[in-house]
PDB file of C-alpha atoms in Angstrom:
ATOM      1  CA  UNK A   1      71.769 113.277  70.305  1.00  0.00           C
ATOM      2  CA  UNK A   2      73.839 110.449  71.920  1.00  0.00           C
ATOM      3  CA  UNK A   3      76.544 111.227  69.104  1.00  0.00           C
ATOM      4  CA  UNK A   4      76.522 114.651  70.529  1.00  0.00           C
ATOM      5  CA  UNK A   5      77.114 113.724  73.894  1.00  0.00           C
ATOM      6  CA  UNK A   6      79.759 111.345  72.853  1.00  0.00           C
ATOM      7  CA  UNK A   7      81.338 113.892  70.936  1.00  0.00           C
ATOM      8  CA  UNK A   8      81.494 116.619  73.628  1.00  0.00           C
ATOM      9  CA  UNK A   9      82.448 113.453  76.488  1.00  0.00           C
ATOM     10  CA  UNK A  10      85.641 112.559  74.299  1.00  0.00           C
ATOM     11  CA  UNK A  11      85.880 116.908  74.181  1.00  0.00           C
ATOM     12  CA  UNK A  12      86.225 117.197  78.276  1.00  0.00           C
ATOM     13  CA  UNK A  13      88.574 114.358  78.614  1.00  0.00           C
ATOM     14  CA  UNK A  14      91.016 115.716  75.670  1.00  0.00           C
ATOM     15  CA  UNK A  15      90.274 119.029  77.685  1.00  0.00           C
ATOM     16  CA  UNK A  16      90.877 117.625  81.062  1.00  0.00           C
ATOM     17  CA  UNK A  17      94.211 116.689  80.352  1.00  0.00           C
ATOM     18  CA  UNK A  18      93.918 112.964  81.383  1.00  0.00           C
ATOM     19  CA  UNK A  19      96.872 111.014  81.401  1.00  0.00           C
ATOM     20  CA  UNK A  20      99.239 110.092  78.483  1.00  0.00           C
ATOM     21  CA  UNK A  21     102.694 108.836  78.178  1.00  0.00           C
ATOM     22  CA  UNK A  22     105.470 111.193  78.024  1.00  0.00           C
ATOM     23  CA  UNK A  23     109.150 110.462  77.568  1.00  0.00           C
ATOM     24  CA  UNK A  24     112.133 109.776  80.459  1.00  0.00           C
ATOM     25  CA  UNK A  25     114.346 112.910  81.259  1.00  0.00           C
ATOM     26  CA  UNK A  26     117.684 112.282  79.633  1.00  0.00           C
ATOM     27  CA  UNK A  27     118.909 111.315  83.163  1.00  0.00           C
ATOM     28  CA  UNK A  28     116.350 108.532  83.404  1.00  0.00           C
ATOM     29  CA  UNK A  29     113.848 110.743  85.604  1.00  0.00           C
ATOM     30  CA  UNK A  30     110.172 110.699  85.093  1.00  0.00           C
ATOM     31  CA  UNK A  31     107.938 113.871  85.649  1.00  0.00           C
ATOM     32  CA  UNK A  32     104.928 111.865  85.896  1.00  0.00           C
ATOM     33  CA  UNK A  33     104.442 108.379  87.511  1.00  0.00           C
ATOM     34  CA  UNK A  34     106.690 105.358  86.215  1.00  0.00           C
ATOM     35  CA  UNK A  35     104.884 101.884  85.777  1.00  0.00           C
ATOM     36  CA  UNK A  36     106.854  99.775  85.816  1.00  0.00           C
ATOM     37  CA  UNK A  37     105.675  96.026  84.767  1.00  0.00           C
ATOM     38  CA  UNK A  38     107.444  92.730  85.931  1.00  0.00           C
ATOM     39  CA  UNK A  39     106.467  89.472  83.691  1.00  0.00           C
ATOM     40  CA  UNK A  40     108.382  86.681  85.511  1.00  0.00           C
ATOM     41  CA  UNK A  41     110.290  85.719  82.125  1.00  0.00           C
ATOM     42  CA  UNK A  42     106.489  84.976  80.997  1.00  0.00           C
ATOM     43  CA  UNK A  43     107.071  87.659  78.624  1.00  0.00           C
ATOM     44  CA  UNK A  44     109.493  90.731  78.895  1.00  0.00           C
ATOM     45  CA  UNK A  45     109.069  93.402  81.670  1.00  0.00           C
ATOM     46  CA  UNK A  46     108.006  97.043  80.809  1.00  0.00           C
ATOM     47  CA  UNK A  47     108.800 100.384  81.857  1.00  0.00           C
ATOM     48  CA  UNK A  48     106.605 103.783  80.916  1.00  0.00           C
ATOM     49  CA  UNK A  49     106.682 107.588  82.020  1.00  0.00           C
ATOM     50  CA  UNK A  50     102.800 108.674  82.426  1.00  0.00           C
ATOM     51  CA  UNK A  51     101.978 111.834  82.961  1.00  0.00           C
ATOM     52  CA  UNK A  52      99.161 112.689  85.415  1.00  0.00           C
ATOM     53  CA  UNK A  53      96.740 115.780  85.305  1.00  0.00           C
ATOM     54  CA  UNK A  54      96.132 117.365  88.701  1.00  0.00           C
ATOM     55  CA  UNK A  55      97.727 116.149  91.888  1.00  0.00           C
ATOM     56  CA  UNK A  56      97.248 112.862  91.757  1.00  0.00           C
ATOM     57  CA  UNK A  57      95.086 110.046  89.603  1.00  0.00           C
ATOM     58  CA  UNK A  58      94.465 106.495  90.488  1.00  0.00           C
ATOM     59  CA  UNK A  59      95.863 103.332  89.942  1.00  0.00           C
ATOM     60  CA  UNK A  60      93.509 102.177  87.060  1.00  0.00           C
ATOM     61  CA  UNK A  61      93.787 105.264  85.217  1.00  0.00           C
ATOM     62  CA  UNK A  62      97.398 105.470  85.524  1.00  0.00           C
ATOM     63  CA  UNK A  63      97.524 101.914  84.071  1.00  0.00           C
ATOM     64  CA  UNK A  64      94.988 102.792  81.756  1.00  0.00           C
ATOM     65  CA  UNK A  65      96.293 105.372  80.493  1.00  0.00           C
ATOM     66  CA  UNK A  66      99.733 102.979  80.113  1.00  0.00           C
ATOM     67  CA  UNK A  67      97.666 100.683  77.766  1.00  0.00           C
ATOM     68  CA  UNK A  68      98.032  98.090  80.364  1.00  0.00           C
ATOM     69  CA  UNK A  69      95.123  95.896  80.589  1.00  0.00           C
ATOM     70  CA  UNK A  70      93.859  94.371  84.284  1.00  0.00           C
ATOM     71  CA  UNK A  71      91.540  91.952  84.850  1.00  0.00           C
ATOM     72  CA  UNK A  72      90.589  91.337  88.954  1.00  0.00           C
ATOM     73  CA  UNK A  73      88.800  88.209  90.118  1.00  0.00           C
ATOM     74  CA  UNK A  74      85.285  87.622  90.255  1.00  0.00           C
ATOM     75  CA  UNK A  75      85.032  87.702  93.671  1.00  0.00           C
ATOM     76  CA  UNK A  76      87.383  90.420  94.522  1.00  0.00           C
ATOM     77  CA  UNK A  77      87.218  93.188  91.247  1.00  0.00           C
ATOM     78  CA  UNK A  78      90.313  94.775  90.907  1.00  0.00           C
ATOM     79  CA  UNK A  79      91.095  94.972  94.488  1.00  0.00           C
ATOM     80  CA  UNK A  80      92.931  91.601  93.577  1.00  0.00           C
ATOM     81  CA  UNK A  81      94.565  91.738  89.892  1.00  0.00           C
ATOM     82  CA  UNK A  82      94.371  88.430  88.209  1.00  0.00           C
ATOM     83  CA  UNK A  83      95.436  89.207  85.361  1.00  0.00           C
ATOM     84  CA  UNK A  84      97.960  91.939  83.286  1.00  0.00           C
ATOM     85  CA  UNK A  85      97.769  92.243  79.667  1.00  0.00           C
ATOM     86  CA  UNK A  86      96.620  88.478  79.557  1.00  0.00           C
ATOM     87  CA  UNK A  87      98.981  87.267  81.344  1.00  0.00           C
ATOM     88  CA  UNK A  88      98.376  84.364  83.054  1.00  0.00           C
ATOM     89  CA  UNK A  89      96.607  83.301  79.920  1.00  0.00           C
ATOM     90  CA  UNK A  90      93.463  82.363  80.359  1.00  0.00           C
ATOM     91  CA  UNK A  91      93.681  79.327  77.947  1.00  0.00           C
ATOM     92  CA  UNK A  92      97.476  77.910  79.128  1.00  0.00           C
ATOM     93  CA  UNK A  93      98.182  76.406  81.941  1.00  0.00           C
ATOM     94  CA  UNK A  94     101.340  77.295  84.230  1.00  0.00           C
ATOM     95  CA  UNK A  95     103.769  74.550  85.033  1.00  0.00           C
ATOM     96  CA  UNK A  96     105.503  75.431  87.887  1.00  0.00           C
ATOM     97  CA  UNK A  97     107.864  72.834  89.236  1.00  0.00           C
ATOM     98  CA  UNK A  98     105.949  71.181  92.426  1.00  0.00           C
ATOM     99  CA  UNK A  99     102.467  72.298  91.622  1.00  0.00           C
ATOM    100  CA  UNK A 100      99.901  70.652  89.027  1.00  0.00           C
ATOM    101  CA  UNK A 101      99.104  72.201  85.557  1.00  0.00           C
ATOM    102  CA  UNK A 102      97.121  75.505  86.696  1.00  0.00           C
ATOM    103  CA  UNK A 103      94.864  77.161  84.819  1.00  0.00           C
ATOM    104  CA  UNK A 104      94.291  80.788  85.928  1.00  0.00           C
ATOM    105  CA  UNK A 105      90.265  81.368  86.299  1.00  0.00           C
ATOM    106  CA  UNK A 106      89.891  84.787  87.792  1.00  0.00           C
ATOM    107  CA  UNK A 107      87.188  83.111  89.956  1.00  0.00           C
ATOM    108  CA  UNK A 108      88.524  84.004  93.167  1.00  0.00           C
ATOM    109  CA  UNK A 109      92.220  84.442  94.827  1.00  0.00           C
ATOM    110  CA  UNK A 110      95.053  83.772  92.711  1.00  0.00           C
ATOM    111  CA  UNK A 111      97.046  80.323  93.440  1.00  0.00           C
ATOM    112  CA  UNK A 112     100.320  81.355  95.970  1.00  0.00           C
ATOM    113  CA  UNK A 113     102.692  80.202  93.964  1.00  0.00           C
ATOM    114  CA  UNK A 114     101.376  82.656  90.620  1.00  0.00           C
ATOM    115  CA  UNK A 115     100.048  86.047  91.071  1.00  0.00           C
ATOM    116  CA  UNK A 116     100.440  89.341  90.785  1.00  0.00           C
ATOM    117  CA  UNK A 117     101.483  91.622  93.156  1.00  0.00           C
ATOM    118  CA  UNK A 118     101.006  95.191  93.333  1.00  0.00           C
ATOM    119  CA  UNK A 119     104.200  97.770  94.143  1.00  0.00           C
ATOM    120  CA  UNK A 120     104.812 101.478  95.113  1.00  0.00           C
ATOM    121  CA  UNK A 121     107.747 103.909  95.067  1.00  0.00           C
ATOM    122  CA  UNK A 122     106.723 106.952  97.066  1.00  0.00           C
ATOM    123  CA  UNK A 123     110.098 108.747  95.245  1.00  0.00           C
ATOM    124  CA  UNK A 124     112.542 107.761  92.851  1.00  0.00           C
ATOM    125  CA  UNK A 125     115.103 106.694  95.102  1.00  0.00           C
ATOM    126  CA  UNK A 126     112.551 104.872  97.894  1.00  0.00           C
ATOM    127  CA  UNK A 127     112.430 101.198  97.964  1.00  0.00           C
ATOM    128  CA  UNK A 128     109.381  99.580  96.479  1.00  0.00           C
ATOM    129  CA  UNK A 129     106.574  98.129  98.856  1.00  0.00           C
ATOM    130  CA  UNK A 130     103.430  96.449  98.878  1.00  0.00           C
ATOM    131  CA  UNK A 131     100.583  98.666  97.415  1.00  0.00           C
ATOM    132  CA  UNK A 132      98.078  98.497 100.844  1.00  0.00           C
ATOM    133  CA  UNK A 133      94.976  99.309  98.520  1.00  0.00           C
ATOM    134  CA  UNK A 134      93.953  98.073  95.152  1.00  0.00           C
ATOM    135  CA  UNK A 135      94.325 100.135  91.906  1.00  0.00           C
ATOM    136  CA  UNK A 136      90.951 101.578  92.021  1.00  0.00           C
ATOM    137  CA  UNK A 137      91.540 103.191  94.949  1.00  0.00           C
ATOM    138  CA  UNK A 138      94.974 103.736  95.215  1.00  0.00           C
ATOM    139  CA  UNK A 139      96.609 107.501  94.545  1.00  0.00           C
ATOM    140  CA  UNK A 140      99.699 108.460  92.902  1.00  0.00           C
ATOM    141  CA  UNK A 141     101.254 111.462  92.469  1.00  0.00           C
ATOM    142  CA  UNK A 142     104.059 112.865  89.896  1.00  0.00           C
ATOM    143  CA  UNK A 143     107.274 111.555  91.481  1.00  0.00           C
ATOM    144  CA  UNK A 144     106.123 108.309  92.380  1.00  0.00           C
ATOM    145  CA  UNK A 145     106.477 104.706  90.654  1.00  0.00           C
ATOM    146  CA  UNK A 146     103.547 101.798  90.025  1.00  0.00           C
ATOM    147  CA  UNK A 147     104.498  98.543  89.713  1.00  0.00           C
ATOM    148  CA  UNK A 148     103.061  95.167  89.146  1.00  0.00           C
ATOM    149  CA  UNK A 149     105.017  92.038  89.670  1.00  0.00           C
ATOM    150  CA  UNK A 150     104.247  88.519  88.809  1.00  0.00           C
ATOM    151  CA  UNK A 151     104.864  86.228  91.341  1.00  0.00           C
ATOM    152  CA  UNK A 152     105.622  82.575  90.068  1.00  0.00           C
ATOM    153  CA  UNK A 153     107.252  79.554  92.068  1.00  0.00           C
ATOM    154  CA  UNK A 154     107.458  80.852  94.869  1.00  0.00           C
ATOM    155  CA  UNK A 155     109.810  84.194  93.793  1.00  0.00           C
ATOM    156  CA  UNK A 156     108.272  87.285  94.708  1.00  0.00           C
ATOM    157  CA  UNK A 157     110.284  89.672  92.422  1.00  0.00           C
ATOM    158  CA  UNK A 158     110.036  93.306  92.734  1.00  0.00           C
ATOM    159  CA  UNK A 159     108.901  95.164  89.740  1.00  0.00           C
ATOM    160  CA  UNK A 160     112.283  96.007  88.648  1.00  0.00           C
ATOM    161  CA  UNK A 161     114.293  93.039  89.221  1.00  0.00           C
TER     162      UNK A 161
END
């Protein structure tokens, strides 16, 4: 019985038409939502066309559905993202130039000088801004852009710099 229900769960999402990636318009457009995802030279950025069923998803799906892993803090869930795709690692500490060894716990907020920040474009040719909810709330239509942006020394990059 439970494999039943499994099988017909997995059914209604294929059916549902949840989000998947989908290639860039030759001219660099995206008919879905772009996430875009800054590393801070910890590893290289990345940059994905997802499309969205309906009129809008949220955050987590979206980034979900990007195969982009979050982790929030302990005392915040993913209203504050500690971590993307492992990075900070949770095993190696940061040296940044002024600050002692850190060692990213998820516990509670992220240290100032290395976290992640979370971006919108409301269109394609807007400037990106500060996300003012967390991905689980957080809506996003086709035509807009999703970025995350590590933060580290001090630099607050946006997600495409």
């Amino acid at each position: 019985m439970k494999l039943k229900l499994a099988l017909v769960a997995v059914a209604a999402l294929i059916l549902s038409g949840c989000a998947a990636d989908q290639e860039f318009a030759a001219d660099g457009s995206c008919d879905g939502v772009e996430v875009v995802v800054n590393y801070a030279d910890v590893q290289p950025a990345t940059k994905q066309c997802i499309n969205v069923s309906g009129s809008s998803d949220s955050a987590k799906n979206i980034l979900a559905s990007a195969g982009i892993s979050i982790e929030g803090t302990k005392e915040y869930g993913d209203a504050i993202i500690c971590r993307v795709n492992d990075v900070p690692s949770a095993s190696e500490e940061l040296m940044v130039e002024g600050e002692e060894p850190y060692l990213e716990t998820c516990e509670e907020m992220p240290a100032a000088f290395a976290y992640w920040a979370l971006w919108v474009k409301e269109t394609a040719d807007a400037d990106w801004a500060y996300a003012m909810e967390g991905i689980g709330t957080l809506q996003l239509t086709k035509g807009q852009s999703l970025g995350l942006a590590f933060s580290l020394a001090g630099a607050a990059p946006t997600p495409d710099e």
